[in-house]
XYZ file of C-alpha atoms in Angstrom:
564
model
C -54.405 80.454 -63.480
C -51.569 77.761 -63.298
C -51.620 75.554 -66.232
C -52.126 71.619 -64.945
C -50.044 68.888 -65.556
C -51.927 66.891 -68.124
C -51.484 63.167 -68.663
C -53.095 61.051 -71.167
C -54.594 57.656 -70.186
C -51.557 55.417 -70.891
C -48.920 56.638 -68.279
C -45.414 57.550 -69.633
C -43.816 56.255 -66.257
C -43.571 52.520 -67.951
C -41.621 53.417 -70.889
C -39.694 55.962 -68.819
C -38.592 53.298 -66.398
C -37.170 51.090 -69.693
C -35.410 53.773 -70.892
C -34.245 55.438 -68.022
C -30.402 55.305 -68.060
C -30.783 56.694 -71.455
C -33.277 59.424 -70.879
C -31.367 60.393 -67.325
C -27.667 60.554 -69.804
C -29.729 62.921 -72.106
C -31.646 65.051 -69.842
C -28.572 65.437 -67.588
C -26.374 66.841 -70.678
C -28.994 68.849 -71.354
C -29.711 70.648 -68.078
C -25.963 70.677 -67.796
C -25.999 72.910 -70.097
C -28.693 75.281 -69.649
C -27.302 75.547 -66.167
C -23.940 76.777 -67.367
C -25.532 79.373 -70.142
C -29.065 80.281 -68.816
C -31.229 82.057 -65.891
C -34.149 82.887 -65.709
C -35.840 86.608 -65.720
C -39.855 87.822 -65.172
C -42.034 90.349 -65.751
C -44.741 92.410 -63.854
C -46.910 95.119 -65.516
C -47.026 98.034 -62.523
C -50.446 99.935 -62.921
C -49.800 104.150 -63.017
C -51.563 107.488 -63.637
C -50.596 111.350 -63.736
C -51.073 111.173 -59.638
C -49.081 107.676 -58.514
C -46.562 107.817 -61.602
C -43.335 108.999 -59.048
C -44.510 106.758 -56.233
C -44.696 103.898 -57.928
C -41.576 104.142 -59.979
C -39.712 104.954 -56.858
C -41.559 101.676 -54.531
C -39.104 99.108 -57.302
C -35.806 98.578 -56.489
C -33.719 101.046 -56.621
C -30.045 99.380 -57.454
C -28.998 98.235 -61.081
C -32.180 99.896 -63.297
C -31.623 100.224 -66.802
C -34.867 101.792 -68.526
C -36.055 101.722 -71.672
C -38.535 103.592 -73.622
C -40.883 102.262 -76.423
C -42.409 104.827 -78.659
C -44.129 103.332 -81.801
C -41.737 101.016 -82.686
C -38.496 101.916 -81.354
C -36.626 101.177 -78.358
C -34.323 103.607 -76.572
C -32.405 103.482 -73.227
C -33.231 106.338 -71.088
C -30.299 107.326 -69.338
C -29.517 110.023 -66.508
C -33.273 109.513 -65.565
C -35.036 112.407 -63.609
C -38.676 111.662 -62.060
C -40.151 115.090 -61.836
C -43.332 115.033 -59.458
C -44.025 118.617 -59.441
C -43.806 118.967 -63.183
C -45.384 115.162 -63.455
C -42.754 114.367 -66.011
C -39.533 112.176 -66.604
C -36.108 113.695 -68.749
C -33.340 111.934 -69.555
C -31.201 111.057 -72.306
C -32.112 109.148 -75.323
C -29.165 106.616 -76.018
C -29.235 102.984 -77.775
C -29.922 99.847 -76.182
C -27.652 98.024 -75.546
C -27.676 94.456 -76.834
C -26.968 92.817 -73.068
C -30.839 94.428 -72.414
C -32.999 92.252 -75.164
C -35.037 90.654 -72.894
C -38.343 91.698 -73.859
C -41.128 90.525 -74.325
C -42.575 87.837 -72.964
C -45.255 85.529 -74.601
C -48.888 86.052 -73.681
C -49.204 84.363 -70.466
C -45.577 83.713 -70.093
C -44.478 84.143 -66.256
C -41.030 83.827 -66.621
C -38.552 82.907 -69.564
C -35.012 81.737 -69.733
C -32.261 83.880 -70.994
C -28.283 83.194 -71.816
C -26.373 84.945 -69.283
C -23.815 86.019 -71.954
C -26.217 88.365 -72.793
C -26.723 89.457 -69.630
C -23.778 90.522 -67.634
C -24.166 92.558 -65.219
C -28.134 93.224 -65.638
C -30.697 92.769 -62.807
C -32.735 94.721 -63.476
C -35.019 96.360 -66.384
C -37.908 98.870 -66.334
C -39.618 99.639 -69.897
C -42.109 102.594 -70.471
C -44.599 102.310 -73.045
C -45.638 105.483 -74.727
C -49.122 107.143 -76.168
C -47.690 108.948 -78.342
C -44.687 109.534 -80.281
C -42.151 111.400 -79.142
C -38.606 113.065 -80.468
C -36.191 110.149 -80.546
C -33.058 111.941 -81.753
C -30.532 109.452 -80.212
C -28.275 111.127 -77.410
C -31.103 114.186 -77.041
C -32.292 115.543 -74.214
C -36.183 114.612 -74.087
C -39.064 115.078 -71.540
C -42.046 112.799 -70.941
C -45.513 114.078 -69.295
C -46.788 111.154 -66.886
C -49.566 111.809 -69.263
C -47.466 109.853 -71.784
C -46.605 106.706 -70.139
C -49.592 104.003 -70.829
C -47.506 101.334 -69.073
C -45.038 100.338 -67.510
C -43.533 97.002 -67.021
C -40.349 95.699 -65.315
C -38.168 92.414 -65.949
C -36.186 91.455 -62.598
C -34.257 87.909 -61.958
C -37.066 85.110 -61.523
C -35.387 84.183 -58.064
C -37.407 81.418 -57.584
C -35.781 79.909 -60.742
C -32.067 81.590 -60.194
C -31.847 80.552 -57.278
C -31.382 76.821 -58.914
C -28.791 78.047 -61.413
C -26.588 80.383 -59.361
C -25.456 77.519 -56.801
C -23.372 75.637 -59.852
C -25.156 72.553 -60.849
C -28.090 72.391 -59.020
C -30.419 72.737 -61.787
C -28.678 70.154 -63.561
C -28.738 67.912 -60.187
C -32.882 68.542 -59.989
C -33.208 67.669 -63.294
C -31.378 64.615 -62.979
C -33.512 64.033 -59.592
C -36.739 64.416 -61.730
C -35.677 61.365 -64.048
C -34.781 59.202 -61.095
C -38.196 59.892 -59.374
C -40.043 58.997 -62.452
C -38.282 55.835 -62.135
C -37.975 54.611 -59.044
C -40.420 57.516 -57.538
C -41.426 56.724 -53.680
C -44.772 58.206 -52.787
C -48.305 56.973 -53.199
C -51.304 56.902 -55.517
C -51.690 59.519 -58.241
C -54.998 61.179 -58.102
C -56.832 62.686 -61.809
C -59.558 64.577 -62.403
C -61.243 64.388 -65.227
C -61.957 67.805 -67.498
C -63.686 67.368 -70.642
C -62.474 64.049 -72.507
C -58.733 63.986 -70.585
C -57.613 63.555 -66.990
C -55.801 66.312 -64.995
C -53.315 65.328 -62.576
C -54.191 67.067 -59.051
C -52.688 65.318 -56.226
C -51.849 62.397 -54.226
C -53.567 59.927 -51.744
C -52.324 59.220 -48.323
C -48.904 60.535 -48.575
C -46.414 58.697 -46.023
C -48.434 56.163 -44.983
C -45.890 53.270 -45.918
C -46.997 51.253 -43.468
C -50.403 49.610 -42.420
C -50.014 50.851 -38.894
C -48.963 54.198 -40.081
C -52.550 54.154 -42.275
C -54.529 57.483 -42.334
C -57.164 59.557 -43.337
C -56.817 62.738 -45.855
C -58.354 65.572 -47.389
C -57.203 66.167 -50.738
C -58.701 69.692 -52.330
C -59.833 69.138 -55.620
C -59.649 72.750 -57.088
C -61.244 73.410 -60.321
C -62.991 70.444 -60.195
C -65.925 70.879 -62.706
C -69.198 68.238 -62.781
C -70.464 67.064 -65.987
C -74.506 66.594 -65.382
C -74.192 66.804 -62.023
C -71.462 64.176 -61.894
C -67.916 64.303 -60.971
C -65.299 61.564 -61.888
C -61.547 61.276 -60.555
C -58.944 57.864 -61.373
C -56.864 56.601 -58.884
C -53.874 55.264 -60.573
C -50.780 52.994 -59.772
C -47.736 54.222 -61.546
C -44.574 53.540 -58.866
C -42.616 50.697 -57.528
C -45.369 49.800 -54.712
C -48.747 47.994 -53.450
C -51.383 50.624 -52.879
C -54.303 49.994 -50.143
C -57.420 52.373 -50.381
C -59.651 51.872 -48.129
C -61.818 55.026 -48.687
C -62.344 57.352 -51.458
C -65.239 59.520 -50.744
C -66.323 63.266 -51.883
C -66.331 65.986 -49.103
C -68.835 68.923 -50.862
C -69.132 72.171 -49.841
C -71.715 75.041 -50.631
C -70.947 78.419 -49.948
C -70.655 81.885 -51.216
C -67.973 82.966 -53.890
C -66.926 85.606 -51.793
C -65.272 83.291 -49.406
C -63.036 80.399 -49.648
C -62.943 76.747 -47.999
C -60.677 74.390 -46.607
C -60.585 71.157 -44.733
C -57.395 71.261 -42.160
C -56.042 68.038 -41.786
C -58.174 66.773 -39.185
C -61.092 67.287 -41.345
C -62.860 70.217 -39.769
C -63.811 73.095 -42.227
C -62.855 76.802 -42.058
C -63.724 79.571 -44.305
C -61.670 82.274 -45.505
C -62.580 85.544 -46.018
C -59.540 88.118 -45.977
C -55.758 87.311 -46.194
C -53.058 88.707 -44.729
C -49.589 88.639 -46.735
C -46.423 88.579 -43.843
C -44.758 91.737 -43.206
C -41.362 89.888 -43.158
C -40.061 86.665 -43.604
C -36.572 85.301 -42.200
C -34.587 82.359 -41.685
C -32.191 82.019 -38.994
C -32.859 86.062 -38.163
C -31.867 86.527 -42.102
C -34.483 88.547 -43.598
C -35.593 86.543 -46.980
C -37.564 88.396 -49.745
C -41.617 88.468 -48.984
C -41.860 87.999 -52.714
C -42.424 83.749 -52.902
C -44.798 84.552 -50.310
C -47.369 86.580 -52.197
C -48.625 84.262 -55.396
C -49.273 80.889 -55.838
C -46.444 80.747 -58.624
C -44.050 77.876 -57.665
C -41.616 80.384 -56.315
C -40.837 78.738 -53.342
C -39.526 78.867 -50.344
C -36.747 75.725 -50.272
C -35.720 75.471 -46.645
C -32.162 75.545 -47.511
C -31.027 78.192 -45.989
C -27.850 77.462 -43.226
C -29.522 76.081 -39.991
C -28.068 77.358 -36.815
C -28.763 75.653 -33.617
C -31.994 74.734 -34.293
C -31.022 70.375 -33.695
C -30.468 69.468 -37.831
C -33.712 71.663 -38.944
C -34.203 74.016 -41.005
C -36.528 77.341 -40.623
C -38.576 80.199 -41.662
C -40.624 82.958 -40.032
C -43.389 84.951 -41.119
C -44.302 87.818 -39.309
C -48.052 89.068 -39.837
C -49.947 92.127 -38.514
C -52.016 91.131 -35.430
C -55.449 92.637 -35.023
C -56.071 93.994 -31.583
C -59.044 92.275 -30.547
C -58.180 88.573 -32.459
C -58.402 85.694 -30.756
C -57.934 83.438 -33.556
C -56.182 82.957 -36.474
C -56.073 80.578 -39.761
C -52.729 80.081 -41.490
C -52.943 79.425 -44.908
C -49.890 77.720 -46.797
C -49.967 75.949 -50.321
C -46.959 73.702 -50.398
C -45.221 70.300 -51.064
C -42.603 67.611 -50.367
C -39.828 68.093 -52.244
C -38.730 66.070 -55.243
C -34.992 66.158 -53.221
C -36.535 64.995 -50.050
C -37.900 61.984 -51.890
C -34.497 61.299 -53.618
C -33.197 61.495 -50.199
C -35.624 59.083 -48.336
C -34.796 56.978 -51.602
C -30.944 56.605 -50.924
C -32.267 56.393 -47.184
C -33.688 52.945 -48.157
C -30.536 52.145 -50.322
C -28.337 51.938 -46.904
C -30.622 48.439 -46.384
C -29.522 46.562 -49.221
C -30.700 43.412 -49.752
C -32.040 43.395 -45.994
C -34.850 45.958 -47.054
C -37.485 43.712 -47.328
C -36.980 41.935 -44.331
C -36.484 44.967 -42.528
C -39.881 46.257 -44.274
C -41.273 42.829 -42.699
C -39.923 44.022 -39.293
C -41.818 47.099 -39.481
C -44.742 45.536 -39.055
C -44.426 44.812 -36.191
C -43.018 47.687 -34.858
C -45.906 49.922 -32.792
C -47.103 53.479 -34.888
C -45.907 54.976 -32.282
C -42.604 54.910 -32.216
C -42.471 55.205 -36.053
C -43.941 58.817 -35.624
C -41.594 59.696 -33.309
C -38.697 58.576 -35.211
C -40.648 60.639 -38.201
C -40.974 63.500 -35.921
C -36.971 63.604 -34.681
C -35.876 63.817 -38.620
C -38.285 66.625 -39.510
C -40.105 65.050 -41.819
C -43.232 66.457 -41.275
C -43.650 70.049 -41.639
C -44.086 71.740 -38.103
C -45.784 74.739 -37.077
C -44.889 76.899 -34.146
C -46.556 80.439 -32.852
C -44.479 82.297 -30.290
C -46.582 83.549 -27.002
C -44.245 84.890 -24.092
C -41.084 84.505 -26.434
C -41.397 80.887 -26.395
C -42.295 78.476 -29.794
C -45.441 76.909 -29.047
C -46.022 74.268 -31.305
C -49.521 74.041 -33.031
C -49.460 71.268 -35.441
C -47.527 68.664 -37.646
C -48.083 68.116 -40.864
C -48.393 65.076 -42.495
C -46.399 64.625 -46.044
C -48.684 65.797 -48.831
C -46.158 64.493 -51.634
C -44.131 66.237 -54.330
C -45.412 66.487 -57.245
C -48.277 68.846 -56.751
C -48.495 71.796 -54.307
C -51.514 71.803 -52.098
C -52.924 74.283 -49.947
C -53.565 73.978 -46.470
C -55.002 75.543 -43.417
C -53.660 75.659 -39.748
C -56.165 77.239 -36.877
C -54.285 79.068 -34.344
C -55.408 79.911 -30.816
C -54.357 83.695 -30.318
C -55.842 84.178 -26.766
C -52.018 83.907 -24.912
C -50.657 86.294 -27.597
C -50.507 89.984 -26.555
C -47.738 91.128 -29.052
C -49.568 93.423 -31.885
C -47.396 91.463 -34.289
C -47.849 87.225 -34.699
C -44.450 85.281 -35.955
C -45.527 81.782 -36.870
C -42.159 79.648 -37.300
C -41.931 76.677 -40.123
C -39.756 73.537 -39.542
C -38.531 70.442 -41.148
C -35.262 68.696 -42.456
C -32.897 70.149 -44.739
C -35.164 71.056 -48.451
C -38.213 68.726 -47.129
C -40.306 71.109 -47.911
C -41.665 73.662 -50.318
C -43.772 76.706 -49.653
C -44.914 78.620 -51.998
C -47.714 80.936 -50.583
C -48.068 81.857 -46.838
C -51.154 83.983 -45.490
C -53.249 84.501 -42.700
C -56.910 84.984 -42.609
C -58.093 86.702 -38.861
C -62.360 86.371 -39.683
C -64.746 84.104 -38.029
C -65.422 81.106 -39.085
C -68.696 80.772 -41.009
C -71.062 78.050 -40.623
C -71.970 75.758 -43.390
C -72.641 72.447 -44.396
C -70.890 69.342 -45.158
C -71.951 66.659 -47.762
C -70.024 63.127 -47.739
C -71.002 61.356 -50.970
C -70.039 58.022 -51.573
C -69.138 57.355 -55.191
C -72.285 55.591 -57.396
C -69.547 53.986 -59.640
C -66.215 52.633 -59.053
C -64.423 50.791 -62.402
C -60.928 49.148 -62.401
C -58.534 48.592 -65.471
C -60.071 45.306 -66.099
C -63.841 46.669 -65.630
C -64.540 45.544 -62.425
C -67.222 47.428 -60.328
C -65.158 47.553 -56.985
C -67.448 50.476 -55.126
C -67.967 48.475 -52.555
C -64.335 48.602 -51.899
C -64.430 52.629 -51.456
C -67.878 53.368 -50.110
C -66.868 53.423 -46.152
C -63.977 52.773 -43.778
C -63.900 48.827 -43.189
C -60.133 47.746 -43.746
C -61.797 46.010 -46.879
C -59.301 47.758 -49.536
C -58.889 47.981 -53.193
C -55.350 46.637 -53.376
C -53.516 48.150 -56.449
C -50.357 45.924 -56.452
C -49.184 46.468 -60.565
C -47.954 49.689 -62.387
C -51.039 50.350 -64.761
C -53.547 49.760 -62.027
C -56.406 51.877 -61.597
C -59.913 52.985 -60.970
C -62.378 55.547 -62.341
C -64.918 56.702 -59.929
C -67.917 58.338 -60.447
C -70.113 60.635 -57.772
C -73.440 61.847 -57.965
C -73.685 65.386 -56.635
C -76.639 68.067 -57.305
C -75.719 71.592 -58.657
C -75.178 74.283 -55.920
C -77.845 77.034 -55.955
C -77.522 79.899 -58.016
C -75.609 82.629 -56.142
C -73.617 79.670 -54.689
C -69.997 78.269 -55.202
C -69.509 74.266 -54.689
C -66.265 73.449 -53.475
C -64.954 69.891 -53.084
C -62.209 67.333 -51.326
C -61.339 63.980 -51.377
C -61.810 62.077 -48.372
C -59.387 59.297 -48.754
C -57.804 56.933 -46.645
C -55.315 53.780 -46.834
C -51.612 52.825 -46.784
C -48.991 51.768 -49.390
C -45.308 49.463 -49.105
C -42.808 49.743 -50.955
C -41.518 47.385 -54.546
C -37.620 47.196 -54.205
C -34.955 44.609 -55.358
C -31.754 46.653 -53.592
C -28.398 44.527 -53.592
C -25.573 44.688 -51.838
C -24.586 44.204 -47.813
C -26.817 46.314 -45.398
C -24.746 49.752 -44.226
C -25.207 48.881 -40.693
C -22.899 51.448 -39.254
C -24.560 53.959 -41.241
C -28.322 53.192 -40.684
C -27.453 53.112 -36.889
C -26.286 57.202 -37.099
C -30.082 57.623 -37.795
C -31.721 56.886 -34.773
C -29.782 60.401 -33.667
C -32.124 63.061 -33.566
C -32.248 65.628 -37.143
C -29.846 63.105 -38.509
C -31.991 62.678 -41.684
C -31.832 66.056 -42.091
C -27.604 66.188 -42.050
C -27.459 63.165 -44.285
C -30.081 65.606 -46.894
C -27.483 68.576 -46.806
C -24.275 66.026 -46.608
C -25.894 64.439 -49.881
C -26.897 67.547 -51.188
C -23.342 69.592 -51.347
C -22.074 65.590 -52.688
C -24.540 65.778 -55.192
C -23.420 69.133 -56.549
C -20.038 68.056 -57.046
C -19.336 68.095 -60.675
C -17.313 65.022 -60.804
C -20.034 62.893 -59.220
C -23.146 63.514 -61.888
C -22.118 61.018 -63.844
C -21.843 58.318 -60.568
C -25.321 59.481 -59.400
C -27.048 59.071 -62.785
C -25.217 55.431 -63.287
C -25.327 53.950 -60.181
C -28.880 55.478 -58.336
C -30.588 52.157 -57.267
């Protein structure tokens, strides 16, 4: 299980902001560095006996091995390596290890660690055997190993998901340097904890993208691991960011059902279950087949939508391709995934082009009709679309509203399957250049199972000042609880009884409101520029444009300085 982001009560995010130029110097020289001398590498343990031994060592990849043995406690490098399936044994030479090949091992628990790349020229790959027993380690002999022998077998490959960052030049330095600017001028919306034992755990966020009261909504936040004390569950909503926060809503969304099957609210509020999913048989981009891998775990190895877009009007794609049952009529995709800490940089310098007209143009807004604020939403690809093709056309099936980026959430999408007669389903992902981050995509084919819904309003609701504001959060009446101050928040409290024994209680957040933005921008409005937005995807360009200017060595320093 994914360790939490854990924050204490008092928010670093103030004393972040007054050191920020400081802390952004620092951390860029730092990252800076790692980027020029580290990657990243991880491990997975691959499961064998006497009978699978040959299949399974021949199902890795096959370019760039380097294997080494462990026997007691030595290390060799097997080279010349023979898999023998009739004789159920491997030969090969024993020879030393060379010192580019000292990755090994990882901590308990440890996914992934970082490793200098002097050491590592050349290597991609590493596959260590771990022995029963002892066996002749005369270096340079000849020696043969019975399957019998082999108790496990693990193998080290390039965390892509972390490489990825490091092999463009600077852009793990350049996300780094993005992650100090969001904590300090950070544009999203409340910050949603829940609490475990005597601290808060940071699981989401409220409303995201509603930064405007006619562009206010209604969400379903999952609150995974969420764990009642006495039969009572408490969550904070906290103000940390440059903006005026409107809840309207905060309810609890409570679901009892079996363990065997999973739960989730699509955005619309309806519930599905989940019984079996389906990992894609292939994922592309742009007809470039991308590795399945970031697909399969929940593990922050993501999909980044930054692959080169081609004709597809400023977006960015991907395609999963899934198995299709031959009597399915319906379908539930399941994705956990995020905004992208770039993508809110992006909208960030977005806002920058206004200058010192941003609050008057922020006034103008409001009177502008949701309508055509969607749209203009819709043409940049900021929400994450979802397309099925039927008849070798892309049907689309649904939008998705921003979730935010600092936590990945997971999401469900029902698709109607009656107009597709292919025995495979491609479901096609869009939005702007790096919007968006996926980092699991499945897709569940069973019926949905009845059950029942419980919306409890909270018993308690306590501000930073210890002011009993339920009344502000019990039901949707435009009556909000305005948070207009870093440091504002409220702890809520929810009565909800115990699920029956052989039952699993599952629960959202039903939340809805709005938020505006807190900026003091200078300078004369860009007018020229802001007016080559209204073009359709052109969001999207100015993401990649700033993107490739962002990786520029020389500019690091003019970014870190000079970011409003």
């Amino acid at each position: 299980m994914k360790k939490k982001l854990r924050l204490p009560d008092s928010s670093l995010f103030p004393l972040i902001r007054k050191n920020s130029q400081i802390i952004s110097i620092l951390m860029t020289l730092a990252f800076l560095n790692m980027c020029i001398s580290c990657s990243y590498y991880k491990a997975k343990t691959i499961k064998t006996n006497s009978d699978n031994f040959a299949s399974k060592y021949n199902s890795i990849k096959k370019t760039n091995r380097y294997i080494i043995i462990h026997s007691d406690n030595q290390i060799w490098h097997l080279n010349n390596l023979i898999v023998n399936d009739d004789q159920k044994e491997i030969s090969g030479s024993l020879m030393p290890v060379e010192e580019s090949h000292t990755l090994y091992p990882l901590k308990e628990n440890q996914k992934s660690r970082v490793y200098k790349k002097s050491k590592s020229s050349g290597k991609t790959l590493e596959i260590h055997f771990y022995t029963n027993e002892s066996i002749n380690t005369n270096s340079h002999s000849q020696v043969v190993i019975p399957f019998s022998n082999i108790k496990e077998v693990k193998v080290y490959e390039p965390d892509t998901g972390k490489k990825i960052l490091s092999i463009v030049g600077f852009t793990v330095a350049s996300l780094a340097v993005i992650a100090i600017i969001i904590a300090v001028t950070k544009s999203s919306c409340p910050f949603i904890y829940i609490k475990e034992g005597n601290s808060y755990a940071f699981t989401g966020e409220l409303y995201p993208g509603a930064v405007l009261p006619s562009l206010e909504r209604t969400d379903y936040l999952p609150l995974p691991n969420f764990i009642p004390q006495n039969e009572e569950y408490e969550l904070k909503i906290s103000n940390e960011l440059l903006e005026i926060q409107y809840t309207d809503l905060a309810q609890l969304v409570v679901v009892n059902h079996s363990p065997s099957n999973e739960v989730l609210l699509d955005q619309n509020g309806k519930l599905h279950t989940i019984a079996t999913k389906e990992a894609p048989e292939i994922v592309t981009s742009n007809n470039d087949k991308l590795s399945i891998n970031p697909s399969l775990e929940k593990d922050s190895n993501a999909y980044l939508f930054d692959e080169e877009n081609k004709n597809n009007k400023g977006m960015n794609t991907i395609v999963f391709t899934f198995d299709k049952p031959t009597q399915s009529n319906q379908a539930k995709l399941v994705l956990s995934t995020k905004n992208s800490l770039w993508f809110d940089y992006v909208y960030g310098k977005f806002n920058e082009q206004f200058g010192s007209f941003f609050n008057h143009f922020q006034q103008q807004q409001l009177k502008v009709p949701a309508e055509k604020n969607i749209k203009w939403r819709n043409d940049q690809g900021i929400p994450l679309s979802v397309f099925v093709k039927s008849n070798n056309e892309w049907v689309l099936i649904e939008k998705i509203n921003p979730v935010g980026p600092m936590a990945f959430r997971d999401l469900i999408i029902p698709i109607d399957l009656e107009n597709i007669n292919s025995p495979k389903i491609e479901i096609k992902l869009e939005c702007g250049f790096m919007f968006w981050e996926v980092d699991y995509a499945a897709i569940d084919f069973s019926k949905d199972i009845p059950l029942d819904i419980h919306y409890v309003n909270p018993i308690s609701a306590t501000d930073e000042k210890g002011k009993n504001v339920t009344y502000l959060l019990d039901k949707e009446d435009k009556n909000y609880l305005i948070q207009p101050n870093i440091g504002n928040q409220v702890v809520i409290k929810y009565h909800v009884p115990s699920p029956k024994k052989y039952e699993k209680q599952t629960v959202f957040l039903k939340n809805r409101g709005y938020y505006t933005y807190i900026r003091d921008y200078k300078g004369i409005p860009n007018f020229a520029k802001l007016k080559s937005f209204r073009e359709i995807g052109a969001l999207s360009q100015y993401s990649k444009d700033e993107y490739v200017r962002f990786n520029t060595k020389t500019n690091i320093s003019d970014i870190v300085f000079n970011h409003e």
